[in-house]
XYZ file of C-alpha atoms in Angstrom:
313
model
C -9.260 10.609 -31.474
C -8.422 11.482 -27.882
C -11.014 12.935 -25.534
C -10.554 14.587 -22.154
C -12.338 13.087 -19.164
C -14.902 15.031 -17.167
C -14.783 15.286 -13.370
C -17.663 14.752 -10.948
C -18.551 16.771 -7.866
C -16.051 14.743 -5.814
C -13.229 15.582 -8.193
C -12.976 12.064 -9.650
C -12.270 11.607 -13.342
C -15.085 9.761 -15.124
C -13.660 7.266 -17.586
C -17.057 5.713 -18.207
C -20.526 7.139 -17.599
C -22.087 3.696 -17.345
C -23.936 3.149 -14.039
C -22.086 0.760 -11.741
C -22.501 -0.557 -8.214
C -19.574 0.796 -6.096
C -19.433 -2.592 -4.355
C -18.435 -4.168 -7.679
C -15.433 -1.909 -8.207
C -11.850 -2.940 -7.504
C -9.679 -0.208 -5.979
C -5.975 0.091 -6.779
C -3.678 2.650 -5.184
C -0.510 3.504 -7.103
C 2.742 5.063 -5.848
C 5.160 5.532 -8.715
C 8.866 6.180 -8.698
C 9.847 9.015 -11.075
C 9.048 7.722 -14.558
C 9.261 9.362 -17.934
C 5.652 8.488 -18.717
C 2.224 10.017 -18.298
C 0.365 6.736 -18.733
C -2.258 5.999 -16.067
C -2.229 2.305 -15.123
C -5.153 0.246 -13.891
C -7.141 -2.952 -14.325
C -9.529 -3.101 -17.232
C -12.190 -1.733 -17.203
C -11.275 1.562 -15.477
C -14.367 3.494 -14.401
C -13.015 6.349 -12.257
C -9.668 7.884 -11.278
C -8.799 9.887 -8.179
C -5.655 12.010 -8.009
C -3.966 15.253 -8.943
C -3.247 14.470 -12.591
C -4.149 17.747 -14.280
C -6.256 16.689 -17.256
C -6.664 13.045 -18.258
C -7.341 11.919 -21.835
C -8.521 8.607 -23.280
C -7.761 7.406 -26.803
C -9.773 5.094 -29.047
C -8.000 2.024 -27.645
C -8.871 2.959 -24.063
C -5.358 4.067 -23.048
C -5.346 6.756 -20.347
C -2.847 9.627 -20.337
C -2.352 12.339 -17.700
C -1.198 15.862 -18.491
C 1.248 15.778 -15.568
C 3.477 12.870 -14.565
C 1.414 10.772 -12.130
C 3.059 9.818 -8.839
C 0.131 8.907 -6.586
C -3.429 8.130 -7.641
C -6.289 5.678 -7.146
C -8.083 3.731 -9.858
C -11.549 2.188 -9.565
C -12.139 -0.644 -12.042
C -14.838 -3.108 -12.942
C -13.692 -6.532 -14.078
C -15.946 -7.070 -17.082
C -15.480 -10.696 -18.077
C -18.126 -12.506 -20.148
C -19.311 -15.948 -19.104
C -18.158 -19.126 -20.835
C -21.507 -19.557 -22.677
C -21.196 -15.964 -23.945
C -17.675 -16.614 -25.186
C -18.698 -19.868 -26.865
C -21.489 -18.130 -28.763
C -19.410 -15.093 -29.779
C -18.600 -14.341 -33.395
C -22.117 -14.617 -34.768
C -22.830 -10.880 -34.893
C -21.301 -8.494 -37.461
C -18.017 -6.863 -36.458
C -18.394 -3.063 -36.147
C -16.661 -1.052 -38.880
C -14.371 0.703 -36.386
C -13.148 -2.607 -34.959
C -12.739 -4.113 -38.415
C -10.834 -1.074 -39.703
C -8.247 -0.955 -36.912
C -8.024 -4.476 -35.507
C -8.108 -6.628 -38.628
C -5.276 -4.758 -40.333
C -2.466 -6.925 -41.683
C 0.659 -4.885 -42.475
C 1.897 -7.584 -44.862
C -0.313 -10.485 -45.893
C 1.438 -13.843 -45.597
C 0.068 -17.032 -47.134
C 2.449 -19.002 -44.911
C 1.044 -17.396 -41.734
C -2.537 -17.924 -42.929
C -1.856 -21.596 -43.615
C -0.303 -21.997 -40.162
C -3.311 -20.330 -38.557
C -5.691 -22.611 -40.455
C -3.732 -25.727 -39.479
C -3.668 -24.735 -35.800
C -7.439 -24.190 -35.698
C -8.445 -27.043 -38.011
C -11.598 -28.749 -36.753
C -12.480 -25.975 -34.293
C -15.737 -24.206 -35.036
C -16.162 -21.607 -32.294
C -14.119 -18.416 -32.172
C -13.161 -19.102 -28.540
C -11.717 -22.521 -29.377
C -9.722 -21.016 -32.238
C -8.256 -18.266 -30.052
C -7.350 -20.741 -27.295
C -5.795 -23.114 -29.837
C -3.511 -20.350 -31.164
C -2.575 -19.333 -27.634
C -1.646 -22.882 -26.596
C 0.216 -23.560 -29.825
C 2.572 -20.637 -29.180
C 2.965 -21.560 -25.507
C 3.977 -25.142 -26.232
C 5.951 -24.950 -29.490
C 8.127 -21.894 -28.944
C 10.703 -20.910 -26.354
C 10.867 -17.701 -24.347
C 14.284 -16.049 -24.631
C 15.868 -12.640 -24.161
C 19.179 -13.548 -25.788
C 20.439 -14.664 -29.194
C 17.322 -13.418 -30.948
C 17.706 -13.246 -34.711
C 16.728 -9.845 -36.062
C 14.921 -9.497 -39.364
C 13.730 -5.992 -40.180
C 11.823 -7.133 -43.262
C 9.589 -9.808 -41.708
C 10.470 -10.501 -38.036
C 7.265 -12.418 -37.284
C 7.761 -14.967 -40.062
C 11.356 -15.343 -38.917
C 10.123 -16.056 -35.381
C 7.297 -18.411 -36.379
C 9.123 -20.538 -38.929
C 12.850 -20.316 -38.150
C 14.135 -19.156 -34.766
C 11.028 -20.175 -32.764
C 12.268 -18.256 -29.733
C 11.913 -14.692 -28.519
C 10.519 -12.391 -25.849
C 6.889 -11.577 -25.075
C 6.490 -9.048 -27.903
C 7.287 -11.751 -30.461
C 4.641 -14.025 -28.918
C 1.934 -11.361 -28.646
C 2.538 -9.955 -32.136
C 2.532 -13.452 -33.621
C -0.762 -14.312 -31.954
C -2.349 -11.094 -33.193
C -1.200 -11.760 -36.770
C -2.415 -15.372 -36.663
C -5.832 -14.307 -35.355
C -6.186 -11.497 -37.872
C -5.382 -13.890 -40.723
C -8.348 -15.902 -39.402
C -10.593 -12.810 -39.435
C -10.627 -12.480 -35.624
C -10.030 -8.906 -34.372
C -7.082 -8.768 -31.981
C -4.724 -6.199 -30.500
C -1.490 -6.050 -28.507
C -1.539 -4.778 -24.921
C 1.595 -3.526 -23.191
C 1.696 -3.211 -19.422
C 3.033 -4.875 -16.294
C 2.502 -8.137 -14.477
C 1.336 -7.954 -10.863
C 4.905 -7.895 -9.505
C 6.173 -9.207 -6.184
C 4.038 -9.125 -3.055
C 5.740 -7.597 -0.013
C 4.142 -9.451 2.907
C 5.828 -7.153 5.434
C 4.410 -3.902 4.089
C 1.282 -5.375 2.510
C 1.788 -4.074 -1.052
C 2.992 -5.159 -4.485
C 6.289 -3.959 -5.944
C 6.177 -3.687 -9.737
C 9.560 -3.256 -11.422
C 10.731 -2.640 -14.984
C 11.443 -6.370 -15.225
C 7.686 -6.978 -14.811
C 6.924 -5.222 -18.106
C 4.968 -7.554 -20.364
C 3.068 -7.780 -23.626
C -0.073 -9.845 -24.144
C -3.120 -10.045 -26.437
C -6.776 -9.080 -26.353
C -9.277 -10.655 -28.745
C -12.639 -9.073 -29.583
C -15.698 -11.077 -28.488
C -18.935 -9.312 -29.483
C -18.229 -5.980 -27.789
C -15.748 -7.165 -25.145
C -11.964 -7.363 -25.291
C -10.806 -10.577 -23.592
C -7.139 -11.054 -22.563
C -4.939 -13.994 -23.602
C -1.233 -14.560 -22.951
C 0.629 -16.728 -25.496
C 4.034 -16.350 -23.806
C 5.213 -19.513 -22.026
C 5.716 -18.870 -18.314
C 7.347 -21.031 -15.632
C 5.082 -22.594 -13.053
C 4.610 -20.404 -10.008
C 5.423 -22.106 -6.736
C 3.045 -21.027 -4.007
C 4.798 -19.764 -0.892
C 3.950 -21.236 2.473
C 1.863 -18.509 4.109
C 2.410 -19.978 7.584
C 6.168 -19.574 7.406
C 7.808 -16.176 7.738
C 10.709 -15.923 5.315
C 13.132 -13.185 6.323
C 14.008 -10.916 3.423
C 16.098 -7.855 4.233
C 15.259 -6.380 0.828
C 11.539 -6.449 1.665
C 12.267 -4.671 4.946
C 14.019 -1.846 3.096
C 11.201 -1.646 0.538
C 8.688 -1.360 3.378
C 10.653 1.463 4.980
C 10.874 3.356 1.684
C 7.203 2.824 0.993
C 6.298 3.932 4.516
C 8.319 7.142 4.092
C 6.921 8.007 0.653
C 3.328 7.227 1.523
C 2.912 8.509 5.062
C 5.473 11.323 5.266
C 6.078 12.883 1.858
C 2.502 12.695 0.512
C 0.054 12.751 3.426
C -1.000 15.747 5.481
C -0.447 15.955 9.230
C -3.860 14.499 10.092
C -3.398 11.720 7.554
C -0.071 10.870 9.166
C -1.704 10.468 12.584
C -4.256 8.035 11.172
C -1.601 6.199 9.167
C 0.789 5.806 12.082
C -1.973 4.247 14.166
C -2.473 1.621 11.475
C 1.264 1.212 11.137
C 1.596 0.322 14.829
C -0.740 -2.597 14.219
C 1.541 -3.768 11.407
C 4.499 -3.363 13.758
C 2.928 -5.593 16.391
C 2.139 -8.217 13.750
C 5.693 -8.129 12.449
C 7.129 -8.385 15.951
C 5.076 -11.494 16.662
C 6.629 -13.044 13.560
C 10.094 -12.170 14.798
C 9.609 -14.264 17.911
C 9.219 -17.373 15.758
C 12.172 -16.643 13.465
C 15.604 -18.188 13.612
C 18.157 -16.607 15.967
C 20.256 -15.121 13.180
C 17.250 -13.600 11.461
C 15.758 -12.457 14.765
C 18.737 -10.252 15.630
C 18.574 -8.381 12.328
C 14.801 -8.097 12.408
C 14.810 -6.741 15.943
C 17.262 -4.011 14.973
C 14.971 -3.020 12.081
C 11.934 -3.066 14.329
C 13.680 -0.912 16.912
C 14.534 1.596 14.202
C 10.921 1.539 13.050
C 9.625 2.010 16.595
C 12.042 4.885 17.259
C 10.967 6.755 14.139
C 7.292 6.333 14.942
C 7.869 8.132 18.240
C 9.529 11.081 16.544
C 6.563 11.798 14.264
């Protein structure tokens, strides 16, 4: 069942009581637009949370839920990833009853799905190689699509695997979980968001509804390890030496600046923040000088607006 998190003397919510070196923690700071959700987001494994969230509860799957709708909070996480030798040797210890009970469930046994799973993993002895084989099979033999998806309320996964062979991320993740469970490998679906788009002007990531995604975690001797069976287009790395003018990013930076430094922070926080913001302004202005004439005129007008509003604070 759910349990409420305790708070330490600093007011931080303790998700885990395991001792951890603060230098090993990854800090994420979240600013959320009004959402009809009380879910607290963060990288796995979340250790502590800082913010005015009322009470925070954690369920048996590790999902975190705030009593009030979170708008601004910080999450401190430890990336707990086993080594390759550990993964290769996994699967030799008994699966705990709790994991077996919840994460080996098969709503409707399918001989056809079991046979497919066996054929995909034929000749592979280690659990890791089997999981990777299922992941790659779905990535390479099925097509990602948001349109013209055949609906089948009775058995949508069999319809996806053996007939339509196209669908969105939930079809891929659910199919991988069912294939793994038919092999006796505990697996679960994870719903969340991809990292989003980096705003190089404001120095933050923008995560939109379109970044919502579903992937899979497989159980490796006490550790849940993520896998993503959905095919994804190759990401083209941007040239970091070239400044690409994007008016939309300018507007996002202005909105983020207003929400973070004006609406949320106290007066003293604003003084400190504005000092840091001036440094960002100088950096941005140096980029303007190397931009094309057409871009430079628009950028300079934005920078002048930014400079004017800094003086009025």
